[in-house]
CSV table of N, CA and C and ligand atoms in Angstrom, one decimal:
chain,number,residue,atom,x,y,z
A,1,UNK,N,25.3,-2.7,0.4
A,1,UNK,CA,24.0,-3.5,0.1
A,1,UNK,C,23.1,-3.0,-1.2
A,2,UNK,N,21.7,-4.3,-1.5
A,2,UNK,CA,21.5,-3.4,-2.3
A,2,UNK,C,20.4,-3.2,-1.9
A,3,UNK,N,19.1,-2.9,-3.0
A,3,UNK,CA,17.6,-2.4,-2.3
A,3,UNK,C,17.0,-2.3,-3.8
A,4,UNK,N,15.5,-3.4,-3.6
A,4,UNK,CA,14.9,-2.5,-4.6
A,4,UNK,C,13.6,-2.9,-3.6
A,5,UNK,N,12.6,-1.7,-4.8
A,5,UNK,CA,11.3,-1.6,-4.8
A,5,UNK,C,9.7,-1.8,-4.8
A,6,UNK,N,8.9,-2.6,-4.9
A,6,UNK,CA,8.0,-2.6,-6.1
A,6,UNK,C,7.3,-1.9,-5.2
A,7,UNK,N,5.7,-2.1,-6.6
A,7,UNK,CA,4.4,-2.1,-6.4
A,7,UNK,C,3.7,-3.0,-7.4
A,8,UNK,N,2.5,-2.9,-6.5
A,8,UNK,CA,1.9,-3.5,-6.8
A,8,UNK,C,-0.2,-3.3,-7.1
A,9,UNK,N,-1.0,-4.3,-7.9
A,9,UNK,CA,-2.0,-3.9,-7.5
A,9,UNK,C,-3.2,-4.6,-8.0
A,10,UNK,N,-3.8,-4.9,-7.5
A,10,UNK,CA,-5.4,-5.5,-7.6
A,10,UNK,C,-6.5,-5.3,-7.9
A,11,UNK,N,-7.4,-6.0,-8.1
A,11,UNK,CA,-9.3,-5.4,-7.9
A,11,UNK,C,-9.6,-6.8,-8.4
A,12,UNK,N,-11.2,-7.2,-7.6
A,12,UNK,CA,-11.6,-8.3,-7.3
A,12,UNK,C,-13.1,-7.9,-7.5
A,13,UNK,N,-14.0,-8.3,-8.3
A,13,UNK,CA,-15.6,-7.1,-8.0
A,13,UNK,C,-15.9,-8.8,-6.5
A,14,UNK,N,-17.4,-7.9,-6.3
A,14,UNK,CA,-18.2,-8.8,-4.7
A,14,UNK,C,-18.6,-8.7,-5.7
A,15,UNK,N,-19.5,-10.7,-5.2
A,15,UNK,CA,-19.9,-11.2,-5.6
A,15,UNK,C,-21.2,-11.6,-3.8
A,16,UNK,N,-22.3,-11.4,-3.9
A,16,UNK,CA,-23.6,-12.4,-2.7
A,16,UNK,C,-23.2,-14.1,-2.1
A,17,UNK,N,-22.7,-14.0,-1.4
A,17,UNK,CA,-23.0,-15.3,-0.6
A,17,UNK,C,-20.5,-16.1,-0.9
A,18,UNK,N,-20.2,-15.1,-1.5
A,18,UNK,CA,-18.6,-15.8,-0.9
A,18,UNK,C,-18.2,-15.3,0.0
A,19,UNK,N,-17.1,-16.2,0.6
A,19,UNK,CA,-16.5,-15.2,1.6
A,19,UNK,C,-15.8,-14.2,1.0
A,20,UNK,N,-15.2,-13.9,2.4
A,20,UNK,CA,-14.4,-12.5,1.8
A,20,UNK,C,-13.2,-12.2,3.0
A,21,UNK,N,-12.6,-13.4,1.9
A,21,UNK,CA,-10.3,-12.7,2.4
A,21,UNK,C,-9.7,-11.4,2.3
A,22,UNK,N,-9.4,-11.1,3.6
A,22,UNK,CA,-8.4,-9.9,2.7
A,22,UNK,C,-7.3,-10.4,3.4
A,23,UNK,N,-6.2,-9.8,3.6
A,23,UNK,CA,-4.6,-9.6,3.9
A,23,UNK,C,-4.4,-10.7,5.2
A,24,UNK,N,-4.9,-12.0,5.0
A,24,UNK,CA,-5.3,-14.1,5.3
A,24,UNK,C,-5.9,-13.8,5.8
A,25,UNK,N,-7.0,-12.7,6.6
A,25,UNK,CA,-8.1,-13.0,7.2
A,25,UNK,C,-9.8,-13.0,7.0
A,26,UNK,N,-10.1,-13.7,7.2
A,26,UNK,CA,-11.3,-13.9,6.7
A,26,UNK,C,-12.5,-12.6,7.6
A,27,UNK,N,-13.0,-12.3,7.0
A,27,UNK,CA,-13.4,-10.6,7.0
A,27,UNK,C,-15.2,-11.2,7.5
A,28,UNK,N,-15.3,-10.7,8.4
A,28,UNK,CA,-17.1,-10.6,8.2
A,28,UNK,C,-17.9,-10.3,7.2
A,29,UNK,N,-18.9,-11.1,6.1
A,29,UNK,CA,-19.3,-10.0,5.6
A,29,UNK,C,-20.6,-11.0,4.1
A,30,UNK,N,-21.5,-10.7,4.6
A,30,UNK,CA,-22.7,-10.7,3.3
A,30,UNK,C,-22.0,-11.1,1.7
A,31,UNK,N,-20.6,-10.5,1.5
A,31,UNK,CA,-20.3,-10.2,-0.4
A,31,UNK,C,-18.6,-11.2,0.0
A,32,UNK,N,-18.5,-11.9,-0.6
A,32,UNK,CA,-16.4,-12.0,-1.5
A,32,UNK,C,-16.3,-11.4,-2.4
A,33,UNK,N,-15.0,-11.7,-2.4
A,33,UNK,CA,-14.9,-11.7,-3.9
A,33,UNK,C,-14.8,-12.9,-4.4
A,34,UNK,N,-15.1,-12.0,-6.1
A,34,UNK,CA,-15.1,-13.7,-7.2
A,34,UNK,C,-13.5,-13.9,-7.9
A,35,UNK,N,-13.2,-15.6,-7.5
A,35,UNK,CA,-11.7,-15.2,-8.0
A,35,UNK,C,-11.8,-16.8,-8.3
A,36,UNK,N,-11.0,-17.3,-9.3
A,36,UNK,CA,-10.2,-18.6,-8.9
A,36,UNK,C,-9.8,-19.2,-7.5
A,37,UNK,N,-8.2,-18.2,-7.1
A,37,UNK,CA,-8.4,-18.6,-5.5
A,37,UNK,C,-9.3,-17.4,-4.3
A,38,UNK,N,-8.5,-17.7,-3.5
A,38,UNK,CA,-9.8,-17.2,-2.6
A,38,UNK,C,-10.0,-15.6,-3.1
A,39,UNK,N,-9.6,-15.4,-3.0
A,39,UNK,CA,-9.4,-14.1,-3.5
A,39,UNK,C,-9.2,-12.2,-3.4
A,40,UNK,N,-7.7,-12.8,-2.5
A,40,UNK,CA,-7.4,-12.5,-1.1
A,40,UNK,C,-6.9,-11.0,-1.8
A,41,UNK,N,-7.5,-9.5,-2.8
A,41,UNK,CA,-7.1,-8.5,-3.5
A,41,UNK,C,-5.6,-8.4,-2.5
A,42,UNK,N,-6.0,-8.4,-1.5
A,42,UNK,CA,-4.7,-7.4,0.2
A,42,UNK,C,-3.7,-8.9,-0.9
A,43,UNK,N,-3.3,-9.7,-1.4
A,43,UNK,CA,-2.6,-10.6,-0.6
A,43,UNK,C,-2.4,-10.7,-2.2
A,44,UNK,N,-3.0,-10.2,-3.3
A,44,UNK,CA,-2.6,-10.4,-4.2
A,44,UNK,C,-1.7,-9.1,-5.5
A,45,UNK,N,-2.3,-8.4,-4.5
A,45,UNK,CA,-1.1,-6.8,-4.9
A,45,UNK,C,-0.4,-7.0,-4.3
A,46,UNK,N,0.1,-8.1,-2.7
A,46,UNK,CA,1.3,-7.7,-2.6
A,46,UNK,C,2.4,-8.6,-2.9
A,47,UNK,N,2.1,-10.1,-3.7
A,47,UNK,CA,2.6,-10.7,-4.4
A,47,UNK,C,3.6,-10.5,-5.4
A,48,UNK,N,2.3,-8.9,-5.8
A,48,UNK,CA,2.5,-8.5,-7.5
A,48,UNK,C,3.0,-7.3,-7.3
A,49,UNK,N,3.7,-6.8,-6.2
A,49,UNK,CA,5.0,-6.2,-5.4
A,49,UNK,C,5.6,-6.6,-5.0
A,50,UNK,N,5.7,-8.1,-4.6
A,50,UNK,CA,7.4,-8.1,-4.1
A,50,UNK,C,8.1,-8.9,-5.1
A,51,UNK,N,7.2,-9.3,-5.8
A,51,UNK,CA,7.2,-9.6,-7.5
A,51,UNK,C,8.7,-8.5,-8.9
A,52,UNK,N,7.2,-7.4,-8.2
A,52,UNK,CA,7.7,-6.9,-9.3
A,52,UNK,C,9.1,-6.4,-8.6
A,53,UNK,N,9.2,-6.1,-7.5
A,53,UNK,CA,11.1,-6.0,-7.1
A,53,UNK,C,11.3,-6.6,-7.9
A,54,UNK,N,11.5,-8.2,-8.2
A,54,UNK,CA,12.8,-8.5,-8.6
A,54,UNK,C,12.4,-8.3,-10.0
A,55,UNK,N,11.4,-7.8,-10.4
A,55,UNK,CA,11.4,-7.6,-12.4
A,55,UNK,C,11.0,-9.2,-12.4
A,56,UNK,N,10.2,-10.0,-12.0
A,56,UNK,CA,9.7,-11.6,-12.2
A,56,UNK,C,8.1,-11.6,-12.9
A,57,UNK,N,7.8,-10.7,-13.1
A,57,UNK,CA,6.5,-10.5,-13.6
A,57,UNK,C,4.8,-10.4,-12.6
A,58,UNK,N,4.6,-11.0,-13.0
A,58,UNK,CA,3.3,-10.9,-12.5
A,58,UNK,C,2.5,-12.3,-11.4
A,59,UNK,N,1.3,-12.7,-10.2
A,59,UNK,CA,0.8,-13.3,-9.8
A,59,UNK,C,-0.1,-14.0,-11.4
A,60,UNK,N,0.2,-13.7,-12.4
A,60,UNK,CA,-1.4,-14.1,-13.5
A,60,UNK,C,-0.3,-15.0,-13.7
A,61,UNK,N,0.8,-14.5,-13.9
A,61,UNK,CA,1.5,-15.3,-14.6
A,61,UNK,C,2.5,-16.4,-14.1
A,62,UNK,N,2.7,-16.5,-13.3
A,62,UNK,CA,3.3,-17.7,-11.8
A,62,UNK,C,2.5,-18.4,-11.4
A,63,UNK,N,0.8,-17.9,-11.4
A,63,UNK,CA,-0.3,-19.1,-10.6
A,63,UNK,C,-1.5,-19.5,-11.9
A,64,UNK,N,-1.5,-19.4,-13.1
A,64,UNK,CA,-2.2,-19.2,-14.4
A,64,UNK,C,-3.9,-20.0,-13.1
A,65,UNK,N,-5.1,-18.8,-14.2
A,65,UNK,CA,-6.5,-19.0,-13.0
A,65,UNK,C,-6.8,-20.2,-14.1
A,66,UNK,N,-5.9,-21.4,-15.5
A,66,UNK,CA,-5.7,-22.4,-16.0
A,66,UNK,C,-6.4,-23.3,-15.6
A,67,UNK,N,-4.7,-23.4,-13.4
A,67,UNK,CA,-4.1,-24.1,-13.4
A,67,UNK,C,-5.2,-24.4,-12.1
A,68,UNK,N,-5.5,-25.9,-12.6
A,68,UNK,CA,-6.6,-26.2,-11.4
A,68,UNK,C,-6.0,-26.4,-10.2
A,69,UNK,N,-4.5,-26.9,-9.5
A,69,UNK,CA,-3.5,-26.2,-8.5
A,69,UNK,C,-3.6,-25.2,-7.8
A,70,UNK,N,-4.5,-24.4,-7.9
A,70,UNK,CA,-4.5,-22.8,-7.5
A,70,UNK,C,-6.3,-22.7,-7.6
A,71,UNK,N,-7.3,-23.4,-7.8
A,71,UNK,CA,-8.3,-23.1,-7.7
A,71,UNK,C,-8.8,-23.4,-6.6
A,72,UNK,N,-9.3,-22.1,-5.6
A,72,UNK,CA,-9.7,-21.9,-4.4
A,72,UNK,C,-9.1,-21.9,-3.3
A,73,UNK,N,-7.2,-21.5,-3.9
A,73,UNK,CA,-5.8,-22.3,-3.0
A,73,UNK,C,-6.2,-20.6,-2.1
A,74,UNK,N,-6.1,-20.5,-1.1
A,74,UNK,CA,-5.3,-20.0,0.4
A,74,UNK,C,-3.9,-18.8,0.3
A,75,UNK,N,-4.5,-18.0,0.2
A,75,UNK,CA,-3.3,-16.5,-0.7
A,75,UNK,C,-2.3,-16.7,0.4
A,76,UNK,N,-2.0,-16.9,0.9
A,76,UNK,CA,-1.1,-17.0,2.0
A,76,UNK,C,0.0,-17.8,1.4
A,77,UNK,N,-0.3,-18.2,1.1
A,77,UNK,CA,0.3,-19.9,0.7
A,77,UNK,C,0.9,-19.1,-0.9
A,78,UNK,N,0.4,-18.2,-2.0
A,78,UNK,CA,0.0,-17.8,-2.7
A,78,UNK,C,1.8,-16.8,-2.4
A,79,UNK,N,1.6,-16.1,-1.3
A,79,UNK,CA,3.1,-15.4,-0.5
A,79,UNK,C,4.3,-16.0,-0.3
A,80,UNK,N,3.8,-17.1,0.1
A,80,UNK,CA,4.8,-18.0,0.5
A,80,UNK,C,5.6,-18.8,-0.5
A,81,UNK,N,5.0,-19.0,-1.4
A,81,UNK,CA,4.9,-19.5,-2.6
A,81,UNK,C,6.7,-18.1,-3.0
A,82,UNK,N,6.5,-17.8,-3.1
A,82,UNK,CA,6.6,-16.1,-4.2
A,82,UNK,C,8.1,-16.0,-3.4
A,83,UNK,N,7.5,-15.4,-1.9
A,83,UNK,CA,9.2,-15.3,-1.7
A,83,UNK,C,9.5,-16.8,-1.2
A,84,UNK,N,9.1,-17.8,-1.7
A,84,UNK,CA,10.6,-20.0,-1.6
A,84,UNK,C,10.3,-19.4,-2.5
A,85,UNK,N,10.4,-18.2,-4.4
A,85,UNK,CA,11.5,-19.3,-5.5
A,85,UNK,C,12.7,-18.4,-5.2
A,86,UNK,N,13.8,-19.5,-6.2
A,86,UNK,CA,14.9,-19.2,-6.2
A,86,UNK,C,15.5,-18.0,-6.1
A,87,UNK,N,14.4,-16.7,-6.9
A,87,UNK,CA,15.5,-15.6,-7.2
A,87,UNK,C,14.9,-15.0,-5.4
A,88,UNK,N,14.2,-14.8,-5.2
A,88,UNK,CA,14.1,-14.8,-3.3
A,88,UNK,C,15.5,-14.5,-2.3
A,89,UNK,N,16.0,-15.9,-2.6
A,89,UNK,CA,17.3,-16.4,-2.2
A,89,UNK,C,18.5,-15.3,-2.0
A,90,UNK,N,18.7,-14.9,-0.4
A,90,UNK,CA,19.6,-14.0,0.3
A,90,UNK,C,18.8,-12.0,0.0
A,91,UNK,N,17.3,-12.4,-0.4
A,91,UNK,CA,16.2,-10.9,-0.4
A,91,UNK,C,15.2,-11.5,1.4
A,92,UNK,N,15.4,-10.1,1.9
A,92,UNK,CA,14.4,-10.0,3.0
A,92,UNK,C,13.6,-9.0,2.7
A,93,UNK,N,12.7,-9.1,3.5
A,93,UNK,CA,11.0,-7.6,2.9
A,93,UNK,C,11.7,-6.5,4.3
A,94,UNK,N,12.2,-5.4,3.7
A,94,UNK,CA,12.1,-4.5,4.9
A,94,UNK,C,11.2,-3.8,5.2
A,95,UNK,N,10.3,-3.4,4.6
A,95,UNK,CA,8.7,-2.9,4.8
A,95,UNK,C,7.7,-3.4,4.0
A,96,UNK,N,6.2,-3.6,4.4
A,96,UNK,CA,5.5,-3.3,3.5
A,96,UNK,C,4.3,-3.0,3.6
A,97,UNK,N,3.9,-1.3,3.1
A,97,UNK,CA,2.6,-0.8,2.6
A,97,UNK,C,1.2,-1.1,1.8
A,98,UNK,N,0.3,-1.4,2.6
A,98,UNK,CA,-0.9,-1.4,1.9
A,98,UNK,C,-1.6,-0.8,1.6
A,99,UNK,N,-2.3,-0.4,0.8
A,99,UNK,CA,-3.8,0.2,1.1
A,99,UNK,C,-4.8,-1.1,0.9
A,100,UNK,N,-5.9,-0.3,1.0
A,100,UNK,CA,-6.9,-1.4,0.9
A,100,UNK,C,-8.4,-0.3,-0.2
A,101,UNK,N,-9.0,0.0,-1.0
A,101,UNK,CA,-10.2,0.6,-0.8
A,101,UNK,C,-11.8,-0.2,-0.9
A,102,UNK,N,-12.5,0.0,-0.3
A,102,UNK,CA,-13.2,-1.1,-0.1
A,102,UNK,C,-14.7,-0.1,0.6
A,103,UNK,N,-15.9,-0.7,-0.1
A,103,UNK,CA,-16.6,0.8,1.0
A,103,UNK,C,-17.5,0.1,2.3
A,104,UNK,N,-17.1,-1.4,1.8
A,104,UNK,CA,-18.1,-2.1,3.2
A,104,UNK,C,-17.7,-3.1,3.1
A,105,UNK,N,-17.5,-4.1,4.2
A,105,UNK,CA,-17.2,-3.0,6.0
A,105,UNK,C,-16.5,-2.4,6.5
A,106,UNK,N,-16.3,-2.8,7.4
A,106,UNK,CA,-15.7,-1.0,8.0
A,106,UNK,C,-14.5,-2.1,8.0
A,107,UNK,N,-12.7,-1.9,8.3
A,107,UNK,CA,-11.6,-3.4,8.0
A,107,UNK,C,-11.2,-3.0,9.0
A,108,UNK,N,-11.2,-1.5,10.0
A,108,UNK,CA,-10.4,-1.2,11.1
A,108,UNK,C,-10.2,-1.8,11.8
A,109,UNK,N,-11.6,-2.7,12.4
A,109,UNK,CA,-11.3,-4.6,13.7
A,109,UNK,C,-10.5,-5.1,13.2
A,110,UNK,N,-10.3,-5.0,12.0
A,110,UNK,CA,-9.6,-6.1,10.9
A,110,UNK,C,-7.9,-6.4,11.0
A,111,UNK,N,-7.6,-4.5,10.8
A,111,UNK,CA,-6.4,-4.2,10.2
A,111,UNK,C,-5.1,-5.4,11.3
A,112,UNK,N,-4.9,-4.9,12.4
A,112,UNK,CA,-4.7,-5.3,13.0
A,112,UNK,C,-4.0,-7.1,12.9
A,113,UNK,N,-4.5,-8.1,13.1
A,113,UNK,CA,-4.6,-9.2,12.5
A,113,UNK,C,-4.5,-9.5,11.0
A,114,UNK,N,-4.5,-8.2,10.4
A,114,UNK,CA,-3.8,-8.9,9.2
A,114,UNK,C,-1.9,-8.4,8.7
A,115,UNK,N,-2.5,-7.4,9.5
A,115,UNK,CA,-0.9,-7.2,10.6
A,115,UNK,C,0.1,-7.6,10.4
A,116,UNK,N,-0.9,-9.1,11.5
A,116,UNK,CA,-0.3,-9.9,12.1
A,116,UNK,C,0.0,-11.4,11.2
A,117,UNK,N,-0.3,-11.1,10.4
A,117,UNK,CA,-1.1,-12.5,9.2
A,117,UNK,C,0.1,-12.0,7.8
A,118,UNK,N,0.1,-11.2,8.1
A,118,UNK,CA,1.4,-11.1,7.0
A,118,UNK,C,2.5,-11.0,6.8
A,119,UNK,N,2.9,-10.3,7.7
A,119,UNK,CA,4.1,-10.4,8.7
A,119,UNK,C,5.1,-11.6,9.0
A,120,UNK,N,3.6,-12.8,10.0
A,120,UNK,CA,4.3,-14.3,10.3
A,120,UNK,C,4.2,-14.7,8.7
A,121,UNK,N,3.4,-14.4,7.4
A,121,UNK,CA,4.0,-15.4,6.5
A,121,UNK,C,5.0,-14.8,6.1
A,122,UNK,N,5.1,-13.1,5.8
A,122,UNK,CA,6.5,-13.2,4.9
A,122,UNK,C,8.0,-12.8,6.0
A,123,UNK,N,8.1,-13.2,7.4
A,123,UNK,CA,8.5,-13.9,8.2
A,123,UNK,C,9.4,-12.4,9.4
A,124,UNK,N,8.1,-11.3,9.3
A,124,UNK,CA,9.6,-9.8,9.4
A,124,UNK,C,8.0,-8.9,10.7
A,125,UNK,N,8.7,-8.5,11.1
A,125,UNK,CA,7.9,-7.7,12.3
A,125,UNK,C,6.8,-7.0,11.8
A,126,UNK,N,5.3,-7.6,13.3
A,126,UNK,CA,4.7,-6.6,12.3
A,126,UNK,C,4.7,-4.7,12.2
A,127,UNK,N,5.5,-4.5,12.9
A,127,UNK,CA,6.0,-2.7,12.4
A,127,UNK,C,6.7,-2.6,11.4
A,128,UNK,N,6.5,-3.4,10.8
A,128,UNK,CA,7.6,-3.5,9.4
A,128,UNK,C,6.2,-3.5,8.3
A,129,UNK,N,5.1,-4.1,8.7
A,129,UNK,CA,4.1,-4.1,8.2
A,129,UNK,C,2.8,-3.3,8.4
A,130,UNK,N,2.5,-2.5,6.7
A,130,UNK,CA,1.9,-1.2,7.0
A,130,UNK,C,-0.5,-1.8,6.7
A,131,UNK,N,-1.2,-1.7,6.8
A,131,UNK,CA,-2.3,-2.0,6.0
A,131,UNK,C,-3.4,-1.2,6.8
A,132,UNK,N,-3.9,0.0,5.4
A,132,UNK,CA,-4.7,1.0,5.1
A,132,UNK,C,-5.8,0.5,4.7
A,133,UNK,N,-6.9,0.7,5.6
A,133,UNK,CA,-8.0,1.3,4.5
A,133,UNK,C,-8.7,2.5,4.4
A,134,UNK,N,-9.6,2.3,3.0
A,134,UNK,CA,-10.7,3.7,3.5
A,134,UNK,C,-11.5,2.7,2.1
A,135,UNK,N,-12.4,3.7,2.2
A,135,UNK,CA,-13.7,4.0,1.5
A,135,UNK,C,-13.3,4.5,0.6
A,136,UNK,N,-14.4,5.0,-0.8
A,136,UNK,CA,-13.8,5.7,-1.8
A,136,UNK,C,-15.5,6.7,-2.0
A,137,UNK,N,-15.7,6.9,-0.3
A,137,UNK,CA,-17.2,7.9,-0.3
A,137,UNK,C,-17.6,7.7,-1.2
A,138,UNK,N,-18.8,6.7,-1.8
A,138,UNK,CA,-19.2,5.6,-1.9
A,138,UNK,C,-18.9,6.1,-4.4
A,139,UNK,N,-18.1,7.1,-4.5
A,139,UNK,CA,-17.4,7.2,-5.7
A,139,UNK,C,-17.5,5.9,-6.8
A,140,UNK,N,-17.8,5.7,-7.7
A,140,UNK,CA,-16.9,4.9,-8.5
A,140,UNK,C,-16.7,3.5,-8.8
A,141,UNK,N,-16.8,1.9,-8.9
A,141,UNK,CA,-17.2,0.6,-8.5
A,141,UNK,C,-17.0,0.3,-7.4
A,142,UNK,N,-15.7,0.7,-7.0
A,142,UNK,CA,-15.9,1.3,-4.7
A,142,UNK,C,-16.7,1.3,-4.3
A,143,UNK,N,-17.1,2.8,-4.7
A,143,UNK,CA,-18.1,3.4,-4.0
A,143,UNK,C,-19.2,2.3,-3.9
A,144,UNK,N,-19.6,2.0,-5.3
A,144,UNK,CA,-21.2,1.5,-4.8
A,144,UNK,C,-20.8,-0.6,-5.5
A,145,UNK,N,-20.2,-0.4,-4.5
A,145,UNK,CA,-19.9,-1.6,-4.0
A,145,UNK,C,-19.6,-2.9,-4.4
A,146,UNK,N,-19.2,-2.3,-6.3
A,146,UNK,CA,-19.1,-3.9,-7.1
A,146,UNK,C,-17.7,-4.6,-7.2
A,147,UNK,N,-16.9,-4.1,-6.4
A,147,UNK,CA,-15.2,-4.0,-6.0
A,147,UNK,C,-14.5,-3.6,-5.3
A,148,UNK,N,-13.8,-4.5,-5.2
A,148,UNK,CA,-12.4,-3.8,-4.0
A,148,UNK,C,-11.2,-4.1,-5.1
A,149,UNK,N,-10.1,-3.0,-4.5
A,149,UNK,CA,-9.2,-2.2,-5.6
A,149,UNK,C,-8.4,-2.6,-4.2
A,150,UNK,N,-6.2,-2.8,-4.7
A,150,UNK,CA,-6.1,-2.4,-3.4
A,150,UNK,C,-4.7,-2.4,-4.4
A,151,UNK,N,-3.5,-1.2,-3.9
A,151,UNK,CA,-2.5,-0.6,-4.1
A,151,UNK,C,-1.3,-2.0,-2.6
A,152,UNK,N,-0.1,-2.3,-3.5
A,152,UNK,CA,0.9,-2.6,-2.4
A,152,UNK,C,2.4,-1.9,-2.9
A,153,UNK,N,3.1,-1.8,-1.6
A,153,UNK,CA,4.3,-1.2,-2.1
A,153,UNK,C,5.0,-2.1,-1.0
A,154,UNK,N,6.7,-2.8,-1.8
A,154,UNK,CA,7.7,-3.0,-1.3
A,154,UNK,C,8.9,-3.0,-0.6
A,155,UNK,N,9.6,-2.9,-0.3
A,155,UNK,CA,11.1,-2.8,-0.3
A,155,UNK,C,11.5,-3.7,-0.3
A,156,UNK,N,12.8,-4.0,-0.2
A,156,UNK,CA,13.6,-5.3,-0.5
A,156,UNK,C,14.4,-5.2,-0.6
A,157,UNK,N,15.6,-5.5,0.9
A,157,UNK,CA,17.1,-5.9,0.7
A,157,UNK,C,17.4,-7.2,0.6
A,158,UNK,N,19.5,-6.6,0.8
A,158,UNK,CA,19.9,-8.1,0.2
A,158,UNK,C,21.3,-7.5,0.7
A,159,UNK,N,21.9,-7.6,1.7
A,159,UNK,CA,23.4,-7.6,2.3
A,159,UNK,C,24.2,-8.5,2.0
B,201,LIG,MG1,-6.7,-11.1,-7.8
């Protein structure tokens, strides 16, 4: 059996009046993420972790923001596309652990749905998907509600 580990990191700026998507879930909020896609910064970090595990580059390379195909795209599609890459044949996700830094709104009511949604797209049990959320105690750009930061780690295996 072979294992690989990957980590991903992403940031998106917040702006008033945009929809907020995180972990594949629409979060009720006055502001959302500025992006070429739906701006789901959690899924983007997860995609980068998966790509990192197999040294396949990053999602900016795979889904360039100059390509209109990805304009406004549902990031769940990006995640499914990453896992459908030929390089992932024979590999399965053991677990994923995601940490979201966002000052507001509170994400606790949405964590279960994010875990369920991401597990569904990855085709694994939701007990294998961890989503954690933290504020930054009003410090830095996250604390000033200028943006959101996400870290993701995944382990994949091939039997
Ligand atoms: Mg991104």
